[in-house]
PDB file of C-alpha atoms (C1' of nucleotides) in Angstrom:
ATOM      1  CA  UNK A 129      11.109 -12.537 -47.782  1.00  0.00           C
ATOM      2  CA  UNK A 130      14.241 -14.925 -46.759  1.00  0.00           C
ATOM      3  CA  UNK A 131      15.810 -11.805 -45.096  1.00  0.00           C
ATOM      4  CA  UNK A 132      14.134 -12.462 -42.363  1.00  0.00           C
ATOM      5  CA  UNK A 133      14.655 -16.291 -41.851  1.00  0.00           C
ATOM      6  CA  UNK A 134      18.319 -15.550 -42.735  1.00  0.00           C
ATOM      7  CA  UNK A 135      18.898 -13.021 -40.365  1.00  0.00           C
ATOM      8  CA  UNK A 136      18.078 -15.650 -37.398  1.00  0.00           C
ATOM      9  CA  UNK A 137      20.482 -18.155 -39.304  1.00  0.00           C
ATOM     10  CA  UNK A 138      23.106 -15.557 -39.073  1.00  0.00           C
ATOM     11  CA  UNK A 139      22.163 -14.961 -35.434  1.00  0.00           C
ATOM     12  CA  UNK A 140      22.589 -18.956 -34.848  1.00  0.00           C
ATOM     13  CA  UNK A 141      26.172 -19.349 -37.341  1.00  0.00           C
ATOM     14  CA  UNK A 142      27.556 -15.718 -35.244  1.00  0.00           C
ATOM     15  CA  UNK A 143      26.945 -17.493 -31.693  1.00  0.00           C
ATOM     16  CA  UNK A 144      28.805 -20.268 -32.594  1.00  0.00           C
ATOM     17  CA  UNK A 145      31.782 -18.576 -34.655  1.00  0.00           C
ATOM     18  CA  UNK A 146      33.387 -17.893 -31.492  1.00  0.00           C
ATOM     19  CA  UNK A 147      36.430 -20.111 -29.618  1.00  0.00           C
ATOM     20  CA  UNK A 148      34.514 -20.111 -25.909  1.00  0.00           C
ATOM     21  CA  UNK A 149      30.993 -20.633 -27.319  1.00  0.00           C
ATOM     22  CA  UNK A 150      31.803 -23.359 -29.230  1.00  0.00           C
ATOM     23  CA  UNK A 151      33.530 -25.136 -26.207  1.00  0.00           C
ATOM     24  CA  UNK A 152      30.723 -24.067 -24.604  1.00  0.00           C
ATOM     25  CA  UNK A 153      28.238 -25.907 -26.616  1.00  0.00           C
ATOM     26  CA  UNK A 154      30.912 -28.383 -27.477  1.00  0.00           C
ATOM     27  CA  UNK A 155      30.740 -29.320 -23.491  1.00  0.00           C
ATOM     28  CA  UNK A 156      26.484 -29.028 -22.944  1.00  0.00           C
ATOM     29  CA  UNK A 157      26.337 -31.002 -25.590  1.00  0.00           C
ATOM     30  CA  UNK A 158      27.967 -34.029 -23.383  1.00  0.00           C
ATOM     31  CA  UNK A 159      25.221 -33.118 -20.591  1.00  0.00           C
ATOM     32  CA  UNK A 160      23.632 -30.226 -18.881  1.00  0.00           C
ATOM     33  CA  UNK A 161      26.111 -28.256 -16.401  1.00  0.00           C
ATOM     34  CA  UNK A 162      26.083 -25.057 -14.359  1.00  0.00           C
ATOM     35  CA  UNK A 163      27.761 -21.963 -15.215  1.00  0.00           C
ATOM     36  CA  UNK A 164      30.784 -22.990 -12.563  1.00  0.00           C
ATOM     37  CA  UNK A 165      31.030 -26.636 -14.156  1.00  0.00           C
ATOM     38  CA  UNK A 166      31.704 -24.485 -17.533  1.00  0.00           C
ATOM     39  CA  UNK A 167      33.925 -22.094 -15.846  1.00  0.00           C
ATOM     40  CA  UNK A 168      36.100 -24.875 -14.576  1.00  0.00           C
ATOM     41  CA  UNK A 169      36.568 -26.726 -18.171  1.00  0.00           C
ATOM     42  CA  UNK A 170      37.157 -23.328 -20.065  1.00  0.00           C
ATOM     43  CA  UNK A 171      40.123 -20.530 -19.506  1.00  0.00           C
ATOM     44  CA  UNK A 172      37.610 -17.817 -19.132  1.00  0.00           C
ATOM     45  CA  UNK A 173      36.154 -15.386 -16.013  1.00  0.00           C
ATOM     46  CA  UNK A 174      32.851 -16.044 -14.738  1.00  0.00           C
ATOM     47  CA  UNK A 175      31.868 -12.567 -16.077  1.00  0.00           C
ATOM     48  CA  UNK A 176      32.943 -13.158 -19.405  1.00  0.00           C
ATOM     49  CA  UNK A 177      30.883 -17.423 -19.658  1.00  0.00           C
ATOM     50  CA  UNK A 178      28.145 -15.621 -18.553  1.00  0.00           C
ATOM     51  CA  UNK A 179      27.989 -13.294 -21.363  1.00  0.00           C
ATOM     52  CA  UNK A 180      28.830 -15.827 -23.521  1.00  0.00           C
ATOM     53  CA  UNK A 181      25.814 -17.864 -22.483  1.00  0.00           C
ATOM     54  CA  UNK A 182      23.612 -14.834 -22.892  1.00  0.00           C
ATOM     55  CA  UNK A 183      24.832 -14.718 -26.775  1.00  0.00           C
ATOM     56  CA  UNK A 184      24.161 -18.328 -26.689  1.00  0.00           C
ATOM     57  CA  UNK A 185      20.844 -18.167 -25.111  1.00  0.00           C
ATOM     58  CA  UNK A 186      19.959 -14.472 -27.434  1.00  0.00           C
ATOM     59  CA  UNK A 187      20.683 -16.899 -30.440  1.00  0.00           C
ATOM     60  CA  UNK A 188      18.341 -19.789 -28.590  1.00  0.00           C
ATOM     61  CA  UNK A 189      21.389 -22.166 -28.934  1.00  0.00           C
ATOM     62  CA  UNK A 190      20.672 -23.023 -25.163  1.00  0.00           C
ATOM     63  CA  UNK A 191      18.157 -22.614 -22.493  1.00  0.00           C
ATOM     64  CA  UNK A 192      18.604 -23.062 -18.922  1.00  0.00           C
ATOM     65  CA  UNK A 193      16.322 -24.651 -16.068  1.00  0.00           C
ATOM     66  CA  UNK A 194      16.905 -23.177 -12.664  1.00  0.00           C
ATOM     67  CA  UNK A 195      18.114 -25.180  -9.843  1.00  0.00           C
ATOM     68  CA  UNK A 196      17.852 -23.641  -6.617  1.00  0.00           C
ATOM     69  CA  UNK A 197      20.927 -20.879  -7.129  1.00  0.00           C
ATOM     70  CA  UNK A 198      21.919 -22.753 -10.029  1.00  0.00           C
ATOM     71  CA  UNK A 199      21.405 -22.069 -13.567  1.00  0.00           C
ATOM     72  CA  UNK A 200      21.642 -25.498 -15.135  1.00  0.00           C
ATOM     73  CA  UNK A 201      22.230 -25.028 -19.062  1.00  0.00           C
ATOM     74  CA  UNK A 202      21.765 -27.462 -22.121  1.00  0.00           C
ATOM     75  CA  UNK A 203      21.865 -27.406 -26.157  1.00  0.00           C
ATOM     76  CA  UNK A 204      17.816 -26.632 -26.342  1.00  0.00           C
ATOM     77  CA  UNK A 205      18.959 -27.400 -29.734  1.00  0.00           C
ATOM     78  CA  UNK A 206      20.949 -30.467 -30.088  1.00  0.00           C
ATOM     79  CA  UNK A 207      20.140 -31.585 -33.309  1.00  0.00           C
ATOM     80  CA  UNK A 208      21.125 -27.952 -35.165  1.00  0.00           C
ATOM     81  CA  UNK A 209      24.309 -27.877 -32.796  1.00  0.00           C
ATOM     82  CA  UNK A 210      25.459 -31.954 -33.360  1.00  0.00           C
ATOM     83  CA  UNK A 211      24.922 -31.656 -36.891  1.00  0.00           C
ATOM     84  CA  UNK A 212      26.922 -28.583 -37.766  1.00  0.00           C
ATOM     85  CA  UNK A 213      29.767 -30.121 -35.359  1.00  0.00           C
ATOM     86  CA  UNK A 214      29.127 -33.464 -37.212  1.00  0.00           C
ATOM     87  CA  UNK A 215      29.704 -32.083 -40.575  1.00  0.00           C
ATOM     88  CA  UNK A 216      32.920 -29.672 -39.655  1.00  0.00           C
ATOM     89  CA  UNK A 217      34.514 -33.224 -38.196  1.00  0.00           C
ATOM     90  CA  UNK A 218      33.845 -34.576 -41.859  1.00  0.00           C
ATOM     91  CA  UNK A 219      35.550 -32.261 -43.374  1.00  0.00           C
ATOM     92  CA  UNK A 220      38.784 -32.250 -44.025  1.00  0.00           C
ATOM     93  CA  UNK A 221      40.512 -28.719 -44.603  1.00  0.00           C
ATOM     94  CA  UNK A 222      43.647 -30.511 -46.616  1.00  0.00           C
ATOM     95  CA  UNK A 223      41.702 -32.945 -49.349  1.00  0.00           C
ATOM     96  CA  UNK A 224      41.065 -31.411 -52.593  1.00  0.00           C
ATOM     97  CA  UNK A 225      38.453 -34.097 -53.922  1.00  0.00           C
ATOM     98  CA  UNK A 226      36.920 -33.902 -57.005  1.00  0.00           C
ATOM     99  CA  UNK A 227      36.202 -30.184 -58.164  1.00  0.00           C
ATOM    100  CA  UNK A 228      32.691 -30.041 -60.184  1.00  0.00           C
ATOM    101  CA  UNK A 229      32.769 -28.847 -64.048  1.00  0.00           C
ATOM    102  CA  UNK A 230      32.921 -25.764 -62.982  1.00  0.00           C
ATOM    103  CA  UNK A 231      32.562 -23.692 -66.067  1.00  0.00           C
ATOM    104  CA  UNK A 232      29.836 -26.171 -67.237  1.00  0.00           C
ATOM    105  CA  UNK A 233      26.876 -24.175 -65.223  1.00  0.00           C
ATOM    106  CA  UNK A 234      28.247 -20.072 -65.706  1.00  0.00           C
ATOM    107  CA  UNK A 235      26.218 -18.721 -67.743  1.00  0.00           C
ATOM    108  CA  UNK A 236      28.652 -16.314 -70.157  1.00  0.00           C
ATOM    109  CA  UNK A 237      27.804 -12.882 -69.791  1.00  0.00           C
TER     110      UNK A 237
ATOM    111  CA  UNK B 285      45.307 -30.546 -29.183  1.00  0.00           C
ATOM    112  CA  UNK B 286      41.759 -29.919 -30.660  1.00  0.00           C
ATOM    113  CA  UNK B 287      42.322 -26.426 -30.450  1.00  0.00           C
ATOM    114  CA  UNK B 288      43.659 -26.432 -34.089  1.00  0.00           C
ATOM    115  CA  UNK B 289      40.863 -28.354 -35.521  1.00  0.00           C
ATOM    116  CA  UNK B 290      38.699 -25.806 -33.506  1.00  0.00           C
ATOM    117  CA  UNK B 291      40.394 -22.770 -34.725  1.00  0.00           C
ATOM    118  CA  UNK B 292      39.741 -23.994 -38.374  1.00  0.00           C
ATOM    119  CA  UNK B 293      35.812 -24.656 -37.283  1.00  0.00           C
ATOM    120  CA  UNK B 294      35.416 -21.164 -36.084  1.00  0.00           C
ATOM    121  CA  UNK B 295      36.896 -19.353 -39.470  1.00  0.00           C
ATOM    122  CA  UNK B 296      34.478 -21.614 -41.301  1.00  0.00           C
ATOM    123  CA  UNK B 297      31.724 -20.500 -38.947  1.00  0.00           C
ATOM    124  CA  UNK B 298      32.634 -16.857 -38.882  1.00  0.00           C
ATOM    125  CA  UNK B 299      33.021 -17.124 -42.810  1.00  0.00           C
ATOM    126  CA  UNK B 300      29.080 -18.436 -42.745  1.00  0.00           C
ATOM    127  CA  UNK B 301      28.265 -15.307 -40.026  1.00  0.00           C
ATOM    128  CA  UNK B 302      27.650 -12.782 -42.127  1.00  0.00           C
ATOM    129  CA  UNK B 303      24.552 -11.854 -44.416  1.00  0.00           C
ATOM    130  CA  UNK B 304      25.925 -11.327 -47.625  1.00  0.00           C
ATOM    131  CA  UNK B 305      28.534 -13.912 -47.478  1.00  0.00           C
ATOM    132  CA  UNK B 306      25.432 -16.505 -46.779  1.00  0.00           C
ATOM    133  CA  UNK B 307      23.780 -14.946 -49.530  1.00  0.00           C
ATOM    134  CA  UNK B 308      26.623 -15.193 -51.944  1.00  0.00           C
ATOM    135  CA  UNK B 309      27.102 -19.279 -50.903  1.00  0.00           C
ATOM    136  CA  UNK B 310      23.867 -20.233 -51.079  1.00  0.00           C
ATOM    137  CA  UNK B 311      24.191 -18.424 -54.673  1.00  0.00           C
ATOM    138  CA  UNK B 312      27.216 -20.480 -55.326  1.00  0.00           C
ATOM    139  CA  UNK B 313      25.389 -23.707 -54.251  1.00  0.00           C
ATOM    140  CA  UNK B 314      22.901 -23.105 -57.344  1.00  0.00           C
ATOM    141  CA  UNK B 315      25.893 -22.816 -59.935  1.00  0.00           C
ATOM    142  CA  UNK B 316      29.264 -21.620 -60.350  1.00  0.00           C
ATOM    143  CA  UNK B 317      28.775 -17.788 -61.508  1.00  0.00           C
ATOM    144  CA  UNK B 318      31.655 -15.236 -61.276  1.00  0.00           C
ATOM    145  CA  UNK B 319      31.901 -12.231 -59.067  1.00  0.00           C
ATOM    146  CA  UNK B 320      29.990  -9.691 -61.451  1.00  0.00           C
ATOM    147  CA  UNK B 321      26.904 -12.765 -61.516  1.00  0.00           C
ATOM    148  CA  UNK B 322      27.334 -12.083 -57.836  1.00  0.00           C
ATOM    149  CA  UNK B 323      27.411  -8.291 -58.121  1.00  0.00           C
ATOM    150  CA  UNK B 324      24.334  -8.263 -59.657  1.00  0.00           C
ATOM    151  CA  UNK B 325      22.433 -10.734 -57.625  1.00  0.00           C
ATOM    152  CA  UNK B 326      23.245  -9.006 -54.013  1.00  0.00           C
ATOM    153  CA  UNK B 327      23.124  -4.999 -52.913  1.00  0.00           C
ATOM    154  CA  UNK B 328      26.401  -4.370 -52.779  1.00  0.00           C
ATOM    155  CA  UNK B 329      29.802  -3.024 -54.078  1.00  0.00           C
ATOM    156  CA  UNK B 330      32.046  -5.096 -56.277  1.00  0.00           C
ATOM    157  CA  UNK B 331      34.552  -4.272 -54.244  1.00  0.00           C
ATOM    158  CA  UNK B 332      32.684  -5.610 -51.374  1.00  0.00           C
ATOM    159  CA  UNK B 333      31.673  -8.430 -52.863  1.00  0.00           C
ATOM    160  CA  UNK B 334      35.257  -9.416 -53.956  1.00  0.00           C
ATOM    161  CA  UNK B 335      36.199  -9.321 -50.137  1.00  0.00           C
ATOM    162  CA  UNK B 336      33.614 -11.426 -48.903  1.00  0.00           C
ATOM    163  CA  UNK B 337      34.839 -13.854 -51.344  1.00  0.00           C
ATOM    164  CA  UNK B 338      38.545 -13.389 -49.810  1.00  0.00           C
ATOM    165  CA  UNK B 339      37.034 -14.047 -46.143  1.00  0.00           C
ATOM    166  CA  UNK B 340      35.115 -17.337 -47.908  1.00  0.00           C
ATOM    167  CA  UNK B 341      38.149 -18.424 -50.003  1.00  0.00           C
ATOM    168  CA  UNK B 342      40.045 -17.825 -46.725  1.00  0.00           C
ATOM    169  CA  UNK B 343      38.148 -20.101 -44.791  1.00  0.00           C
ATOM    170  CA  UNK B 344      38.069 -22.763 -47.893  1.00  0.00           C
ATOM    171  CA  UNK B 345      34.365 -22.623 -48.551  1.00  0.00           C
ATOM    172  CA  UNK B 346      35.354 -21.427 -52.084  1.00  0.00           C
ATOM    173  CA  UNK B 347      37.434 -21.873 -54.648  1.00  0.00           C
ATOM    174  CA  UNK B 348      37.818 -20.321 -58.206  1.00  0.00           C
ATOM    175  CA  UNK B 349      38.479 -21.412 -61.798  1.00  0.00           C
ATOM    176  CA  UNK B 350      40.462 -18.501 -63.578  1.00  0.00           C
ATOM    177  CA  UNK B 351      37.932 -18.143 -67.107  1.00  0.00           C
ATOM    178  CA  UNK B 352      40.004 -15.293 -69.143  1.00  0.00           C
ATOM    179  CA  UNK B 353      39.692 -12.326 -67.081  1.00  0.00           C
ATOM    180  CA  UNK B 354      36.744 -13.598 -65.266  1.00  0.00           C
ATOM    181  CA  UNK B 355      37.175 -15.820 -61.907  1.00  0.00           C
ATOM    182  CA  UNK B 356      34.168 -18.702 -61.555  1.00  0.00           C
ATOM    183  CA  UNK B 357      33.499 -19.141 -57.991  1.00  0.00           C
ATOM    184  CA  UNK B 358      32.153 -22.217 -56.956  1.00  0.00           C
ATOM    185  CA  UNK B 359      31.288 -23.663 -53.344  1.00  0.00           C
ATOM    186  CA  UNK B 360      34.327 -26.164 -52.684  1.00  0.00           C
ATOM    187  CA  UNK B 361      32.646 -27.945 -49.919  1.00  0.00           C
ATOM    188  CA  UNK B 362      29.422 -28.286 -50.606  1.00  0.00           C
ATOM    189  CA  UNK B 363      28.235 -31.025 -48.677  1.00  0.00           C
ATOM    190  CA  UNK B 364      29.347 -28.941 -45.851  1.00  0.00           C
ATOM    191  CA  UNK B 365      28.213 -25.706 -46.440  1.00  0.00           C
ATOM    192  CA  UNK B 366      24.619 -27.496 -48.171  1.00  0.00           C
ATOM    193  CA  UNK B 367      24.405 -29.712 -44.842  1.00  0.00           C
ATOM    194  CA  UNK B 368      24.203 -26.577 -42.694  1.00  0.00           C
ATOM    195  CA  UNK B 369      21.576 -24.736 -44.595  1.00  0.00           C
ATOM    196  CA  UNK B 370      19.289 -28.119 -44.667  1.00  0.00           C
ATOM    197  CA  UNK B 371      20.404 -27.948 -40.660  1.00  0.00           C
ATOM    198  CA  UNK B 372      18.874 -24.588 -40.200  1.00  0.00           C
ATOM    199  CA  UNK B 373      16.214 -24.955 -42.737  1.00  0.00           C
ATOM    200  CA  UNK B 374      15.043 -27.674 -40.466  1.00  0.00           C
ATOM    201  CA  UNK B 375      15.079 -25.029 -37.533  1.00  0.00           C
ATOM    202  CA  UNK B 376      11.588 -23.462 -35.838  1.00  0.00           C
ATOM    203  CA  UNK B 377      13.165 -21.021 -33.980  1.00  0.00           C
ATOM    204  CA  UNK B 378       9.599 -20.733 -32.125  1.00  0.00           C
ATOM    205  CA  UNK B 379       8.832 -24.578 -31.290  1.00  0.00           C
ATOM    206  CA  UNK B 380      10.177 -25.391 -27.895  1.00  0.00           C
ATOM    207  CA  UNK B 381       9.784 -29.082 -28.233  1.00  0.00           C
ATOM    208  CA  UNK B 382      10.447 -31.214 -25.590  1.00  0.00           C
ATOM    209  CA  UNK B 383      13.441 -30.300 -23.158  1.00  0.00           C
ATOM    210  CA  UNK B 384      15.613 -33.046 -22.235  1.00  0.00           C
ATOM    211  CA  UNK B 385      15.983 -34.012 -18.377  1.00  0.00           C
ATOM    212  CA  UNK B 386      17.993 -31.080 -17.526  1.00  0.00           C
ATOM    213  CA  UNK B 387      18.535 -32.271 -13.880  1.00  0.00           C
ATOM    214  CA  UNK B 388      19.658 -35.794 -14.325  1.00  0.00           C
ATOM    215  CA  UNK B 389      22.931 -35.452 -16.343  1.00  0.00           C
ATOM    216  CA  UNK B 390      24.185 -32.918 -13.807  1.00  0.00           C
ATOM    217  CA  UNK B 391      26.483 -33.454 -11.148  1.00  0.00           C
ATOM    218  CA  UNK B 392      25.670 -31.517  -7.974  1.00  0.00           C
ATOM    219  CA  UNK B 393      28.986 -29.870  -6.869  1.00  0.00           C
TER     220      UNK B 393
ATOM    221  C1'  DT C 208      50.909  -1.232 -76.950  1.00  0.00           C
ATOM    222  C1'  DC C 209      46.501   0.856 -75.483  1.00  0.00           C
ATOM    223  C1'  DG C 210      42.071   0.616 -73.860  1.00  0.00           C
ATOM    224  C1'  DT C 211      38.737  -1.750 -71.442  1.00  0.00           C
ATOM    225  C1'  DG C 212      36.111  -4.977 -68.780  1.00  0.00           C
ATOM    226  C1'  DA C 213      36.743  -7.850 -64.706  1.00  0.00           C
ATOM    227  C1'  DT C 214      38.475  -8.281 -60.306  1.00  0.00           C
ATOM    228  C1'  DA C 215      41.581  -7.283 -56.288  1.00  0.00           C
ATOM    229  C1'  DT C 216      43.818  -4.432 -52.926  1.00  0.00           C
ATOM    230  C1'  DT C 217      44.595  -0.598 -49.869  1.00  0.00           C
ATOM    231  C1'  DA C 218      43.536   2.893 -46.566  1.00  0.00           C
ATOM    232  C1'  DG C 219      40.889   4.725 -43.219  1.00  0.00           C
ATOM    233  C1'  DA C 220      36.583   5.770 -40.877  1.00  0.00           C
ATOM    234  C1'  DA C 221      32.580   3.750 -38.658  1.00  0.00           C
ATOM    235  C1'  DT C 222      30.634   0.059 -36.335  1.00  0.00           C
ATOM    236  C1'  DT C 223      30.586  -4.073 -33.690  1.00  0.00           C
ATOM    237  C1'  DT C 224      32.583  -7.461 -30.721  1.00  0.00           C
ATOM    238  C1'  DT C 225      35.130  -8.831 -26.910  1.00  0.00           C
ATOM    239  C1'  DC C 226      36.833  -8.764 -22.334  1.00  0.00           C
ATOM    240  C1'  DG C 227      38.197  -7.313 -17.604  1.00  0.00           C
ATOM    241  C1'  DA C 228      36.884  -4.886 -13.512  1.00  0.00           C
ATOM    242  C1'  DA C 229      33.521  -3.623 -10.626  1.00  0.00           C
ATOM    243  C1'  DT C 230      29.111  -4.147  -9.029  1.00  0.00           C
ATOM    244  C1'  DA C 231      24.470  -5.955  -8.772  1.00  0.00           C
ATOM    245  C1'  DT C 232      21.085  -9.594  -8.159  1.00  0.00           C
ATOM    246  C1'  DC C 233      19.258 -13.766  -6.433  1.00  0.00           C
ATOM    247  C1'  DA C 234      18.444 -18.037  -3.669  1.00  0.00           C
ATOM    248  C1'  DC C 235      19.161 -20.081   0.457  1.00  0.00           C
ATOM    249  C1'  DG C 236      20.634 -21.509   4.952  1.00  0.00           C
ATOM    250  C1'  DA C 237      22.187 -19.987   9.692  1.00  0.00           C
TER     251       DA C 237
ATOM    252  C1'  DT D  17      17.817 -10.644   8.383  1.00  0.00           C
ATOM    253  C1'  DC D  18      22.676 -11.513   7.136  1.00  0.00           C
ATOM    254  C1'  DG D  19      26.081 -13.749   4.861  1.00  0.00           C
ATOM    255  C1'  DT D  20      27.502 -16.327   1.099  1.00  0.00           C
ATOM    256  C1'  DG D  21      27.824 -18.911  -3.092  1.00  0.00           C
ATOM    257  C1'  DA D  22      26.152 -18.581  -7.824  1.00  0.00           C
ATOM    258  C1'  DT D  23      25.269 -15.868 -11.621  1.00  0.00           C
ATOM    259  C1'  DA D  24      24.236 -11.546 -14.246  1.00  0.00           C
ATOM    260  C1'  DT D  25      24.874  -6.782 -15.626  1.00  0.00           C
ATOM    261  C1'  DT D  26      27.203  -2.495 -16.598  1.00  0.00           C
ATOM    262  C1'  DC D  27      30.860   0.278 -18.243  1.00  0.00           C
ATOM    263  C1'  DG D  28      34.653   1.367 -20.911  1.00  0.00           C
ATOM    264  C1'  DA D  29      38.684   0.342 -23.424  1.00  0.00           C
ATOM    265  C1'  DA D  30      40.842  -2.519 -26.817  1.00  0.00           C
ATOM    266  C1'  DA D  31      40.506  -5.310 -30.725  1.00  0.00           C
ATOM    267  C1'  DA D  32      38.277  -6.965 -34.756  1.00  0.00           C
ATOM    268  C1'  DT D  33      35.053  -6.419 -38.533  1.00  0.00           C
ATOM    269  C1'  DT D  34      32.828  -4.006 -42.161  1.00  0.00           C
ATOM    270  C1'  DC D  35      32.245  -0.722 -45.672  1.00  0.00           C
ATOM    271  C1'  DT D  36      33.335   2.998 -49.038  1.00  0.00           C
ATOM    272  C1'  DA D  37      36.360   5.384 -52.066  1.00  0.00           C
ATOM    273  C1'  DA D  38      40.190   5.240 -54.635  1.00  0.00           C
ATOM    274  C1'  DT D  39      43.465   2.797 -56.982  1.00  0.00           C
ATOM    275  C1'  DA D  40      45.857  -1.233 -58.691  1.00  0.00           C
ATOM    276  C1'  DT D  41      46.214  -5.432 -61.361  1.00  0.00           C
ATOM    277  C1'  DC D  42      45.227  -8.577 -64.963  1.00  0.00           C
ATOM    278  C1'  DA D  43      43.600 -10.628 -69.409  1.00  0.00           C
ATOM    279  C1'  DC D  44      42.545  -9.747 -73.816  1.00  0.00           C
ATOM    280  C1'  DG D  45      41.337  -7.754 -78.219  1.00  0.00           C
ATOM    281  C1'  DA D  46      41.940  -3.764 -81.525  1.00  0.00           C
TER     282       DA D  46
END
DNA sequence: TCGTGATATTAGAATTTTCGAATATCACGA
DNA sequence: TCGTGATATTCGAAAATTCTAATATCACGA
């Protein structure tokens, strides 16, 4: 019954597991820009932002409003996309912290 | 220079991007159980299962306490890891919500 | 030390993702 | 209507991921 819910979370955490689309939401998150805008902050072809954006948009990360010839993009999701990037900045990868009793909730087989 | 940080962000993304390996966190978020607990609890191999725990343990979103010749996995960041389920818990992927003034933060080139 | 339960690793095929190159579409002004 | 800037799509090839089958390792008790 969660499959389903889960496969759309999967859907959401696979957009963003990728070095461009996190930039790329990384950078809409500071304010709506155009495809060009993004393909003058990131190392990347036109081609390839664009397909990026279409993974982002498949995964209704962002949305876009037209603009004449423009295709203006934002974070249609800011909350989702600020809080996962909020928690990843707490984190640090080198503190070991406290560990919990681990072998106090494993059931023995 | 953020690139680094980034890099780490994305393994711990991609490491969350997959079905089973969600499954077998938000398992490990209940209680510490060891990879047969797992076995049983998801459709598929042990063999399987003891990868996905690699990618995880990889990407330090797990950890293990060596019990005999059993290994307890437990979820080593759990704030992290529990902060982006309640994130996409919180999700309606249907709602559309209000969109933010797409126009005004954008700087006409 | 041998057997066994628990887990990990390896190898390779199948699938999916990613990206560049080329091309298409689309909106708009001359 | 034509040209052009802006963006999307298509097509393969290359790279990465995933899974299964087989095998290896490891801890422990008889």
């Amino acid at each position: 019954m969660a499959a389903v819910i889960e496969n759309y979370w999967v859907t959401v955490l696979k957009a963003l597991a990728h070095p461009t689309r996190l930039q790329i939401v990384i950078e809409l998150l500071q304010g709506t820009k155009c495809v060009n805008d993004i393909h003058d902050l990131l190392p990347a072809s036109q081609a390839n932002i664009s397909q990026h954006l279409t993974v982002l948009r498949n995964a209704r990360i962002v949305d876009f409003a037209q603009d004449g010839s423009q295709r203006c993009y934002y974070v249609c999701r800011p909350e989702l996309v600020a809080g996962v990037l909020a928690l990843l900045r707490n984190e640090q990868p080198e503190r070991k912290g406290s560990q919990p009793s681990v072998l106090a909730t494993h059931n023995q087989r």
